[in-house]
Coordinates of C-alpha atoms and ligand atoms in Angstrom, one line a residue:
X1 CA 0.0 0.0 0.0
X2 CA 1.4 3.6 -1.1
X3 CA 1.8 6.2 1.6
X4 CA -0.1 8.7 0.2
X5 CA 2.1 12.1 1.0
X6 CA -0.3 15.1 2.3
X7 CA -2.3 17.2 0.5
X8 CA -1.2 21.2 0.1
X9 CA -3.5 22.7 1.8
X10 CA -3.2 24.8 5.3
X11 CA -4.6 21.6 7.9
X12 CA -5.8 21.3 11.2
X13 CA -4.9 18.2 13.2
X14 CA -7.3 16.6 14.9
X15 CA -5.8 14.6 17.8
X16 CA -8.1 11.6 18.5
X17 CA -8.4 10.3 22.2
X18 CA -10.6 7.7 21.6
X19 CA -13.5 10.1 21.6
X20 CA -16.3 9.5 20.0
X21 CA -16.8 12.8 18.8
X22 CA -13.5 13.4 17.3
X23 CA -14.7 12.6 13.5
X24 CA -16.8 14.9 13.8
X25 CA -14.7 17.5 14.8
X26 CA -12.8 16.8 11.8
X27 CA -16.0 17.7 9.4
X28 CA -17.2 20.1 11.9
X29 CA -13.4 22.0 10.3
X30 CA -14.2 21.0 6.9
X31 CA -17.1 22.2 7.3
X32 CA -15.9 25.3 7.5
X33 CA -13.8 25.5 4.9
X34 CA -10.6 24.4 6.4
X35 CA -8.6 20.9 5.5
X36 CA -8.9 18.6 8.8
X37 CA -7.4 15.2 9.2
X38 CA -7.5 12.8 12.6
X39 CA -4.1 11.2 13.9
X40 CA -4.4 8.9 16.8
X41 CA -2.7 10.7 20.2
X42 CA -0.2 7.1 20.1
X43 CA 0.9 7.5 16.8
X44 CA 1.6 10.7 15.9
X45 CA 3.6 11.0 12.6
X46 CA 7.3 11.6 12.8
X47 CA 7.8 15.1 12.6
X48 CA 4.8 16.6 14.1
X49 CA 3.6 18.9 13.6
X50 CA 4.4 19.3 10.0
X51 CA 5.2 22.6 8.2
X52 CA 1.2 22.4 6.6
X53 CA 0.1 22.1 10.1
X54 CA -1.2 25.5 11.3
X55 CA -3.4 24.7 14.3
X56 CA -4.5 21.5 17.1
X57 CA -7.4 20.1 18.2
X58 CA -7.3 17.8 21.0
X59 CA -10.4 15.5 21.0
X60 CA -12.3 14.4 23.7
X61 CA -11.8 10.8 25.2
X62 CA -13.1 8.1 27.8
X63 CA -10.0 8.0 30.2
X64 CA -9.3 10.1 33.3
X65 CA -6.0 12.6 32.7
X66 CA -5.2 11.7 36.9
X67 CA -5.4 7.5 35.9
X68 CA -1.8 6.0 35.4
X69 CA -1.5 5.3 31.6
X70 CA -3.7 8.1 30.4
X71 CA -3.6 9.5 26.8
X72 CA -1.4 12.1 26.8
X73 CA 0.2 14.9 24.7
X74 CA 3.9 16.6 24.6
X75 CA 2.3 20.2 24.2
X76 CA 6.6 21.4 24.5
X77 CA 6.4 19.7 20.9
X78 CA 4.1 22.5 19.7
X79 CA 5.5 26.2 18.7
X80 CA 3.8 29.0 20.0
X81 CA 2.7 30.0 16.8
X82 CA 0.4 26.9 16.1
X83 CA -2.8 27.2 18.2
X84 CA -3.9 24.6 20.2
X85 CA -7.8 24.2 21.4
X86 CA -8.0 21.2 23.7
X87 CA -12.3 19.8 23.9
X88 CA -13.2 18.0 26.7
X89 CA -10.5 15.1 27.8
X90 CA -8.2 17.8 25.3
X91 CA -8.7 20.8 27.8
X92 CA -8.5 18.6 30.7
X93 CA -4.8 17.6 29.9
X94 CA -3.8 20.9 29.0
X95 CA -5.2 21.9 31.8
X96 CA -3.1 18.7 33.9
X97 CA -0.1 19.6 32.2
X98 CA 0.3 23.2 31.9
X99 CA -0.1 23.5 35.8
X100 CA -3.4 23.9 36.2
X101 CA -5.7 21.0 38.3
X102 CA -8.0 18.2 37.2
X103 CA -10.4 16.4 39.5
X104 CA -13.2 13.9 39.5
X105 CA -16.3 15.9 39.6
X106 CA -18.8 14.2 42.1
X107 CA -21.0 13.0 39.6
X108 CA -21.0 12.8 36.1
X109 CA -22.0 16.0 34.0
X110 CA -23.9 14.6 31.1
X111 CA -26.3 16.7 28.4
X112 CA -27.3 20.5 28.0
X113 CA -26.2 23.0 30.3
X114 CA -26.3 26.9 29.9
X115 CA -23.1 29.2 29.8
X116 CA -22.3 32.4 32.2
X117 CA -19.7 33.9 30.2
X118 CA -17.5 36.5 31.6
X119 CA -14.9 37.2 29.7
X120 CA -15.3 40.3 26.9
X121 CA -12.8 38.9 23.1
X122 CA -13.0 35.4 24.3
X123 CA -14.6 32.4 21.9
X124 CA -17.0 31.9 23.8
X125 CA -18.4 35.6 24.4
X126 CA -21.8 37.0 23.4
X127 CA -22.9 33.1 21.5
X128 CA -26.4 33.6 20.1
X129 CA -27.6 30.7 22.2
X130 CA -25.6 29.6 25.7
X131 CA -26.7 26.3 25.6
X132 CA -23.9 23.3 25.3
X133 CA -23.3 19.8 25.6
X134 CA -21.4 18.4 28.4
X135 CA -19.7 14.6 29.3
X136 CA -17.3 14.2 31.4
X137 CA -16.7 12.7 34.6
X138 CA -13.4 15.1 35.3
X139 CA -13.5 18.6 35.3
X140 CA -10.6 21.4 35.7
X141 CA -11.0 23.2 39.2
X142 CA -8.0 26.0 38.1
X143 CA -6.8 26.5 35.2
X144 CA -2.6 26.5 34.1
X145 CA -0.7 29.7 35.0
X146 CA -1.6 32.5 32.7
X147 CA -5.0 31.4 31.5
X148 CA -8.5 33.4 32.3
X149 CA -11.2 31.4 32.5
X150 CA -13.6 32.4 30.1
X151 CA -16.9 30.8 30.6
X152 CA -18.2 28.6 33.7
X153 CA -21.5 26.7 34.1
X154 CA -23.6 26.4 37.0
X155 CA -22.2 23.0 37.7
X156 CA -18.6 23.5 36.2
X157 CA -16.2 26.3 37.0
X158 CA -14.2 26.2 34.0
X159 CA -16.4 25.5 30.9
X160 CA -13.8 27.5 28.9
X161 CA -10.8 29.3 29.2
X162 CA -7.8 30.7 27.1
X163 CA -4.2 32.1 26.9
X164 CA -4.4 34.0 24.2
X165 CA 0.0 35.4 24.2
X166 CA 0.3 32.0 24.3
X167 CA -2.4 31.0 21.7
X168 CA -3.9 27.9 24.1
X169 CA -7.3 27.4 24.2
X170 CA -9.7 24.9 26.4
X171 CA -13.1 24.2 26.0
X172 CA -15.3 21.5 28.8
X173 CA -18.1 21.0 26.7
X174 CA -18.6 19.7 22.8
X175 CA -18.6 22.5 20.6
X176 CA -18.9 20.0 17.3
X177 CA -22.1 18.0 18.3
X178 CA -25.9 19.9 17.1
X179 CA -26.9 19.7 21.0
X180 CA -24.2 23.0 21.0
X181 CA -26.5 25.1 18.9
X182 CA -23.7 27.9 18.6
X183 CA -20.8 25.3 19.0
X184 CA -20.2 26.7 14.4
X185 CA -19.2 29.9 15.4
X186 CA -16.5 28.7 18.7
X187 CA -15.1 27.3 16.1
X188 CA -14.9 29.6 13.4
X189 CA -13.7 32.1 15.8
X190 CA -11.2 29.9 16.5
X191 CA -10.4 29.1 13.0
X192 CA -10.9 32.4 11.3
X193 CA -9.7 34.7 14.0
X194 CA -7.4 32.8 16.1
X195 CA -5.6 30.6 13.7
X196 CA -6.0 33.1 10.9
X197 CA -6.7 30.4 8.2
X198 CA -8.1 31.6 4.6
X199 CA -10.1 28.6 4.3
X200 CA -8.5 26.9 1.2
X201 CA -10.6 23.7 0.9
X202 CA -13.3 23.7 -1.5
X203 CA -14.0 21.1 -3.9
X204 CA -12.3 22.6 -6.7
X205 CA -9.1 23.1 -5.2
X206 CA -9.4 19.3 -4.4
X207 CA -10.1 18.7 -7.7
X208 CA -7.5 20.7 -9.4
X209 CA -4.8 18.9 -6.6
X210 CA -5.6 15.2 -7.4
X211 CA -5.3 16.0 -11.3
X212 CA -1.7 16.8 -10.6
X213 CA -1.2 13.7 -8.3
X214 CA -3.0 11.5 -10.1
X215 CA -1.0 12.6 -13.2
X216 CA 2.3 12.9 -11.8
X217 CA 1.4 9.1 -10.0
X218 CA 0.8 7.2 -13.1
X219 CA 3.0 9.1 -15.6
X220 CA 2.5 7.6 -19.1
X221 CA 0.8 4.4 -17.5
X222 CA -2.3 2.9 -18.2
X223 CA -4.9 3.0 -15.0
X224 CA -7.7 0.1 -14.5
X225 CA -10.4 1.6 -12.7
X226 CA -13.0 -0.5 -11.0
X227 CA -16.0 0.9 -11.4
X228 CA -19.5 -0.5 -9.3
X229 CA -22.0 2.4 -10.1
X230 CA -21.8 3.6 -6.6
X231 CA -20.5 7.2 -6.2
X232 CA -17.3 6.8 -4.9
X233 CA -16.0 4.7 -7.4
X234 CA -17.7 6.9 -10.2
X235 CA -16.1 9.7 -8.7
X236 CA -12.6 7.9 -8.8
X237 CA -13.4 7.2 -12.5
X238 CA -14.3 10.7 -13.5
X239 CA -11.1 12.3 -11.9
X240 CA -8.9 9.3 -13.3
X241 CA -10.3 10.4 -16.6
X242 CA -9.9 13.5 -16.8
X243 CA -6.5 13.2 -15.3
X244 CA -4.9 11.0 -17.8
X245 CA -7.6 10.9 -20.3
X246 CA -7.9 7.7 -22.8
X247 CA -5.0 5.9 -20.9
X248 CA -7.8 4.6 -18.2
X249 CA -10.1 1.7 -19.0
X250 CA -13.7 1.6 -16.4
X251 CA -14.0 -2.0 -15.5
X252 CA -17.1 -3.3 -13.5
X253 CA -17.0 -6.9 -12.6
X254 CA -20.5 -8.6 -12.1
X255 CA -20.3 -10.7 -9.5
X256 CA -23.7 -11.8 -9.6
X257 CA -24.6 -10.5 -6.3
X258 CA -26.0 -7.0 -7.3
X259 CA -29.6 -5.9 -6.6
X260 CA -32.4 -6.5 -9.1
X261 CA -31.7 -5.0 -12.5
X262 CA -28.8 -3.3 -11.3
X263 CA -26.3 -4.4 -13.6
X264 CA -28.3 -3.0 -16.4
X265 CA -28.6 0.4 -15.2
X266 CA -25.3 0.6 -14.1
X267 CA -23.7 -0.1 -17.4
X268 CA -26.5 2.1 -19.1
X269 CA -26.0 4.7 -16.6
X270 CA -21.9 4.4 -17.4
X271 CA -21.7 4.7 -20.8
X272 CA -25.2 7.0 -21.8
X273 CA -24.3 9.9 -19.6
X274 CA -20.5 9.2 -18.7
X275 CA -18.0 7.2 -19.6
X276 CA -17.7 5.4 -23.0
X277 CA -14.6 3.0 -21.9
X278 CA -16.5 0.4 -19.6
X279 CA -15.6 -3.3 -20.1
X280 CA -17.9 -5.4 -18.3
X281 CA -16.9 -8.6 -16.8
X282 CA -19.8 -11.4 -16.0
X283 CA -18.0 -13.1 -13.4
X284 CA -20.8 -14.8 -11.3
X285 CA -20.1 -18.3 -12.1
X286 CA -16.6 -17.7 -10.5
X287 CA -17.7 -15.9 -7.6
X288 CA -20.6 -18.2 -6.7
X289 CA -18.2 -21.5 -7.3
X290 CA -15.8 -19.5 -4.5
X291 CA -18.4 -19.1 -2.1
X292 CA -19.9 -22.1 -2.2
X293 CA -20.6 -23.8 1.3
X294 CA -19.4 -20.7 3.1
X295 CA -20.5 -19.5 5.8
X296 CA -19.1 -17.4 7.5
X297 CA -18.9 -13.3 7.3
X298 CA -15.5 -12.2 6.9
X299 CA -14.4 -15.1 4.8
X300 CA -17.2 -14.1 2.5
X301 CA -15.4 -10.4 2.3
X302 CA -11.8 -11.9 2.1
X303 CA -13.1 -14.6 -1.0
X304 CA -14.9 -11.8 -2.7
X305 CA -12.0 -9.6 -2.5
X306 CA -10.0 -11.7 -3.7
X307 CA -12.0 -12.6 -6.8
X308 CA -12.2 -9.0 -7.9
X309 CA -8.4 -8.3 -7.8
X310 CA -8.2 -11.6 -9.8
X311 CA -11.0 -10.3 -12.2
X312 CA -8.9 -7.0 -12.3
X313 CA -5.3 -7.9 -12.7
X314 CA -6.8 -11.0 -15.6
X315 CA -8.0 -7.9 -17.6
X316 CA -5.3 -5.8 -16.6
X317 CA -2.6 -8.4 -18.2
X318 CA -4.8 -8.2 -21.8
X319 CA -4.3 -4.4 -21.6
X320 CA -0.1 -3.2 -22.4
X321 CA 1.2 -0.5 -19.6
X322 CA -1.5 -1.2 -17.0
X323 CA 0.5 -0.9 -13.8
X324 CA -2.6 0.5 -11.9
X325 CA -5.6 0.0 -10.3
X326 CA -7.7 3.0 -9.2
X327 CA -10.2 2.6 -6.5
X328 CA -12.8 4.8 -4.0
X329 CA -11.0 4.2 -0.3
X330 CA -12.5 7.4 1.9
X331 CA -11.6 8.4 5.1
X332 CA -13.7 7.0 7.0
X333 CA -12.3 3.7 6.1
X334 CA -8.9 5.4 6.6
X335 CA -9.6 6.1 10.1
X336 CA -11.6 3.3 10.7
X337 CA -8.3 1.0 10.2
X338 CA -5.9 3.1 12.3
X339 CA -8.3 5.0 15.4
X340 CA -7.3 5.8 18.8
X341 CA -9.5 2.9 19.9
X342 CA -11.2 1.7 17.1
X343 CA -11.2 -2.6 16.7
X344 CA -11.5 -3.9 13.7
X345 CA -15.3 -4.4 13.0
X346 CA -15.2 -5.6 9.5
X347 CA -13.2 -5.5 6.7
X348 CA -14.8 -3.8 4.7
X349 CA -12.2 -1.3 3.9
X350 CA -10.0 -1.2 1.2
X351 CA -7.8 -0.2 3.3
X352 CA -5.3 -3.1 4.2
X353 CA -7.5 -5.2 3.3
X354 CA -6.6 -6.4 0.0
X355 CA -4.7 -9.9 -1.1
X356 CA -0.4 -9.6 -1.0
X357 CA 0.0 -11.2 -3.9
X358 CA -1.4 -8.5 -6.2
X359 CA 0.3 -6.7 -8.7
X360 CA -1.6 -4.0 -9.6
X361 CA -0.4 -0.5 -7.5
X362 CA -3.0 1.1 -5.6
X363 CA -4.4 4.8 -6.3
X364 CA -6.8 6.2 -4.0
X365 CA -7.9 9.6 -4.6
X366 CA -10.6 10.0 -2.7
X367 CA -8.9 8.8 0.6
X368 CA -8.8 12.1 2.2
X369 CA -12.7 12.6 1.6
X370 CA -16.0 11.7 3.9
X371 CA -19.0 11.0 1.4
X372 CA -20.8 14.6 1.3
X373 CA -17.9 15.6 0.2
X374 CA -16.9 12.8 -2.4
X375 CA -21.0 13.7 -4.0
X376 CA -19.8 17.5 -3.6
X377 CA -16.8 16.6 -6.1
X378 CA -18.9 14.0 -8.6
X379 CA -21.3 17.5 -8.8
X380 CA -18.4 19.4 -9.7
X381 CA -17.1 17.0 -12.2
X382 CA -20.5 17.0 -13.8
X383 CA -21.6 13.5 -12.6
X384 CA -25.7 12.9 -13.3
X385 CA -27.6 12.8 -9.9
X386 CA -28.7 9.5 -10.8
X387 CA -24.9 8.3 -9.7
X388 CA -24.2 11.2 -7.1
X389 CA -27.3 10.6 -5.0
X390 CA -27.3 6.8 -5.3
X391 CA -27.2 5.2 -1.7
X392 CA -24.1 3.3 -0.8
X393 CA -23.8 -0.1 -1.6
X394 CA -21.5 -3.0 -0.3
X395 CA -18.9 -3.9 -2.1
X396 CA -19.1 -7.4 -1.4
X397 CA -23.2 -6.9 -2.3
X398 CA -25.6 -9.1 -1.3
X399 CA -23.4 -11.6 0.0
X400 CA -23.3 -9.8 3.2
X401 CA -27.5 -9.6 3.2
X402 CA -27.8 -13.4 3.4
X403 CA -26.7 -14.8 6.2
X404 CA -25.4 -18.3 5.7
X405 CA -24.5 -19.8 2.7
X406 CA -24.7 -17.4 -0.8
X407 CA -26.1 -19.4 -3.6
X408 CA -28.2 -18.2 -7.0
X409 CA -31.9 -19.7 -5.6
X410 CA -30.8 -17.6 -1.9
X411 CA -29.5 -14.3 -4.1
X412 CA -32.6 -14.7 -6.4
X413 CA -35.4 -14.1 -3.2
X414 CA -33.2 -11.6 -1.9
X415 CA -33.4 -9.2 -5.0
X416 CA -37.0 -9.7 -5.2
X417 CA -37.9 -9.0 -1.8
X418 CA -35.3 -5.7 -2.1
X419 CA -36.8 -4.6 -5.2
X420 CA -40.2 -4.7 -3.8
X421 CA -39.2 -2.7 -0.5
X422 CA -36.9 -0.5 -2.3
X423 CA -39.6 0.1 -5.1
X424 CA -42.4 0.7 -2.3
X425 CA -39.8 3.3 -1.0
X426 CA -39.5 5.4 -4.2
X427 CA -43.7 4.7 -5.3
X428 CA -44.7 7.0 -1.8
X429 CA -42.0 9.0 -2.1
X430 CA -40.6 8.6 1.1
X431 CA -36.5 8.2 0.1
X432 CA -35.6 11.6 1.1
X433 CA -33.5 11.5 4.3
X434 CA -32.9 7.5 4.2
X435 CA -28.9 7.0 4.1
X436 CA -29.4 2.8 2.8
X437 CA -32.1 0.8 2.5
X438 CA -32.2 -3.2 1.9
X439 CA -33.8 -6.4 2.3
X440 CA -31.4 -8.8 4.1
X441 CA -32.4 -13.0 4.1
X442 CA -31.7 -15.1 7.6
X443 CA -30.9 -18.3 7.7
X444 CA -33.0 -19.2 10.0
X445 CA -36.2 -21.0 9.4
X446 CA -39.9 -20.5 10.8
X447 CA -43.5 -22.3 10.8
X448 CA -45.6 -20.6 8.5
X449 CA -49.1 -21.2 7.2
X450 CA -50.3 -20.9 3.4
X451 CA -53.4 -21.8 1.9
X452 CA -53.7 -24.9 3.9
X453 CA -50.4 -25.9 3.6
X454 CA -47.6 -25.4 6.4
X455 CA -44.2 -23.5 5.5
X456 CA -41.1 -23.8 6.6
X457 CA -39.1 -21.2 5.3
X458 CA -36.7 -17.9 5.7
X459 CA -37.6 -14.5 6.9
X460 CA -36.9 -11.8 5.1
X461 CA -35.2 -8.6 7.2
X462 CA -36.2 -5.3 6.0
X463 CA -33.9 -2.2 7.4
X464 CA -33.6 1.1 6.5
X465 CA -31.2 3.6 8.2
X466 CA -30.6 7.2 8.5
X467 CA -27.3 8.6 8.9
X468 CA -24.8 11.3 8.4
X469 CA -21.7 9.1 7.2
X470 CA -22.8 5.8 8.4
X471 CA -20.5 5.9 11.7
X472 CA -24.2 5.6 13.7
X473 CA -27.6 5.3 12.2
X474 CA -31.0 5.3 13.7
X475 CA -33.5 2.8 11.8
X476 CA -35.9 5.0 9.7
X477 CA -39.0 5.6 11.5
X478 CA -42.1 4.4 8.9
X479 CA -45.3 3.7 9.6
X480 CA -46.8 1.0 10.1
X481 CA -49.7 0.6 7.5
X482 CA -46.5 1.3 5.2
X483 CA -44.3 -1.9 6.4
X484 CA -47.3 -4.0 6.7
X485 CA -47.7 -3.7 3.2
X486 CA -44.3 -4.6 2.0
X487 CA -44.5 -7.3 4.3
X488 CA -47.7 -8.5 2.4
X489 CA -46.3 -8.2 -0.7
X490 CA -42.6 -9.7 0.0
X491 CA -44.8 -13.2 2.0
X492 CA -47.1 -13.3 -1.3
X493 CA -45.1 -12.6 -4.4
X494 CA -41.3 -13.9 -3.0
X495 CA -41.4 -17.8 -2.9
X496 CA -39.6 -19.1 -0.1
X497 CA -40.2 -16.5 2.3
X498 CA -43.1 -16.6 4.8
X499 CA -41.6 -13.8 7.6
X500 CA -41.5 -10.6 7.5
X501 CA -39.5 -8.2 10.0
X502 CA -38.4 -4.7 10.2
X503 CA -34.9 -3.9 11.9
X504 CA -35.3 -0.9 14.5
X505 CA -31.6 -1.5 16.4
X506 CA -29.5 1.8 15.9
X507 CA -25.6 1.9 15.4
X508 CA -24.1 1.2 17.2
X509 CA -24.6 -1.2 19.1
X510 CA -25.4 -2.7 15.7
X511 CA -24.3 -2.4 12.7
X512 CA -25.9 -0.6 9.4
X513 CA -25.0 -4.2 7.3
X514 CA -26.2 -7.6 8.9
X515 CA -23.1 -9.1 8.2
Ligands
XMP601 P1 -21.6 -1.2 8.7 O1 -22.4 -2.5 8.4 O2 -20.2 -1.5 9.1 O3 -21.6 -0.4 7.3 O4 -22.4 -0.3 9.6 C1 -21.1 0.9 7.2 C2 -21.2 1.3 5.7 O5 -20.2 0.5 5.0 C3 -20.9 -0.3 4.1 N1 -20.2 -1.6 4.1 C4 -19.4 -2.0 3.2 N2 -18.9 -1.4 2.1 N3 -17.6 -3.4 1.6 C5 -18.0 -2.1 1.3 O6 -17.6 -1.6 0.2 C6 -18.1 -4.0 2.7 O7 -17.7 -5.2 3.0 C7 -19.0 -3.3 3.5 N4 -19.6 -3.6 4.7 C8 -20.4 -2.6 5.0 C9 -22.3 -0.4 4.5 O8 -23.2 -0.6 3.4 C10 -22.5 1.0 5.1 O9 -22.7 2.0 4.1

């Protein structure tokens, strides 16, 4: 795997704790205009911070500063002139060690509380709304020598405070999450008049930076890109293209574990209103022949893996000068594979996860993005809304919707049931809002009754999720009338299904995939 060298643009680093906010932080900055990456606070890069790094946020985390073994941060490592706002378990240590003192409050401070500011030029002064969201189970009592203490709660004394010759700033409560109504303009205070940024990252400057990398990268090479029809990888293809122009060949392997009619529309989609260049590849004899008798989830993902790079590098060999293979990693699955505290939930990202004996070099343009912004960029490049709005999809595809073993007859009621809930969906108009929606088959049998005859059959598992960037979701709330009749359809039109259910757990705890 390349290490992909940073991007030009001013950045903000994020310092993850092991908070669960600290993503959002990041896009909270991006947001605003402002390039924001995460390192984890145990392996920060050699060098740090870099010459492109022009202020710090420390995150927010579940550990005490006063427990041996804490998180902690070398803040002697940071010049004076890079700014450093700490949030939560952030200001907490640079409240431990710049000399000021952490306790344990007496109970834990959890949810909305109002500010009493009292200090005039400080972040936190004159908000339009003083509510803000707390959780912690420390607090700072006094703040380090030099700092004024900027803004206290009714329940904590030091809900913010600042040194601002020394450019060090602390803030208690969470000014990235929505329960902070005003927690947009801390930041951009902090950003805009602190740090001083311009703001350089917008989607054209993104796009105009990967043309040059993407170009310098591959030189005079040829570049396979593997295209699915979902966005990412459509984006990948359009910058690709018009990076390097005919030297890329669009190559969509069909693995015979797409959604109902999907193949179809994505190679009508492809070539009507993008790219000419597509090869398709039917490989769904080979795929089902590799999954045949398995069972279980991630040697699903590692077989199907597998088969694609082998799809790839077959059709790579036919082509002269194809030394790479282009593909849509983001960074979610970039930080996913190397958080503060993150375990490996599945594999699912490109990212490390791909067989050592390929050939085929890596390029990943769109590793630095989240997905609003990878749609942003398909807008710019003139990608149809048809592909820019289309919900993510597994790349492994059904195969992780039907639990057990994946065969043609078990794929088969699957697409039918999905097509019928997914059709349902779009007929009442109700997809605005919903992040993914699926039918998913157990493997798991139930006593049924039809006509006079008993069944003994699958259920059928309908979910639908909303979500921001599908790090939590919350089950889309429908009603009732509306599921019962999907469920009425999928029992009398599907064969081999006589169960219906709806999926209402969040994520976490579970996740937005069955498998
Ligand atoms: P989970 O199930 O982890 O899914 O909550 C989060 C997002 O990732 C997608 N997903 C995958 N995407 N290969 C992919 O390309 C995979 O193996 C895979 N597993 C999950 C999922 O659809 C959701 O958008």
């Amino acid at each position: 795997m390349p290490t992909p060298t940073a991007l030009a643009h001013e950045k903000v680093v994020v310092v993850d704790f092991g908070g669960q906010y600290a993503q959002l932080i990041v896009r909270r900055v991006r947001e605003l205009g402002v390039y924001s990456e995460m390192v984890p606070w145990n392996r920060l890069p050699e060098g740090f911070p870099d010459n492109a790094t022009r202020a710090i946020i420390l995150s927010g985390g579940p550990m005490s500063v006063t427990e041996p073994g804490a998180p902690d941060f070398d803040f002697a490592r940071v010049p004076e002139s890079i700014p450093i706002l700490g949030i939560c378990y952030g200001q907490q240590l640079m409240a431990h060690r710049l000399g000021g003192r952490v306790e344990r409050a007496s109970e834990r401070e959890y949810g909305r509380r109002h500010l009493v500011e009292s200090a005039r030029g400080s972040l936190v002064e004159g908000l339009a709304s003083d509510q803000v969201w707390m959780s912690h189970g420390d607090q700072v009592l006094a703040p380090p020598p030099g700092f004024e203490v900027t803004a206290s709660t009714e329940t904590c004394p030091v809900a913010a405070f600042e040194d601002r010759i020394h450019n060090r700033y602390g803030l208690q409560f969470h000014p990235e999450v929505s329960h902070t109504p005003d927690g947009r303009t801390v930041l951009k205070r902090f950003l805009f008049e602190r740090v001083r940024l311009s703001g350089d990252w917008t989607s054209e400057s993104f796009i105009e930076e990967s043309l040059d990398r993407i170009r310098a990268e591959v030189g005079d090479r040829r570049v396979l890109c593997a295209v699915s029809g979902g966005v990412d990888s459509s984006v990948v293809a359009a910058l690709v293209s018009r990076a390097v122009g005919e030297r890329v060949t669009c190559v969509f392997v069909n693995h015979g574990l797409l959604r109902k009619g999907e193949a179809e529309d994505v190679v009508r989609v492809f070539s009507e209103t993008f790219h000419p260049n597509l090869v398709v590849i039917d490989a769904a004899e080979q795929f089902f022949a590799a999954l045949k008798g398995v069972t279980d989830p991630e040697t699903k993902r590692k077989i199907i893996g597998a088969e694609f790079i082998r799809a790839f590098e077959a059709h790579a060999d036919e082509l002269k000068g194809c030394d790479f293979l282009a593909q849509g990693t983001l960074y979610p699955d970039v930080i996913e594979s190397g958080s503060a505290t993150a375990a490996k939930i599945k594999t699912h990202h490109n990212v490390g996860g791909l067989p050592d004996w390929m050939r085929l070099k890596v390029i990943e343009p769109l590793r630095w993005l989240f997905k609003d912004e990878v749609r942003e960029v398909g807008r710019r490049l003139g990608l149809p809304d048809e592909m820019v709005d289309r919900e993510p999809f597994p790349g492994p595809g059904l195969a992780v919707r039907i639990l057990g073993e994946v065969t043609p007859e078990r794929v088969h009621i699957v697409q039918e049931a999905d097509a019928i809930f997914r059709g349902e969906i779009r007929a009442r108009d109700l997809q605005s809002g919903i992040w993914q929606s699926y039918a998913a088959l157990l493997d798991v049998r139930s006593v049924g009754v039809m006509g006079d005859e008993r069944t003994y059959q699958n259920p059928i598992v309908l979910r639908a999720v909303q979500s921001e960037d599908a790090m939590t979701a919350t089950a889309v709330p429908f009603e009732f009338s509306f599921l019962e009749h999907v469920a009425s359809r999928i029992v009398n039109e599907v064969a081999g299904v006589n169960r219906v259910l709806y999926d209402l757990t969040s994520k976490p705890p579970a996740t937005i995939e069955w498998e």
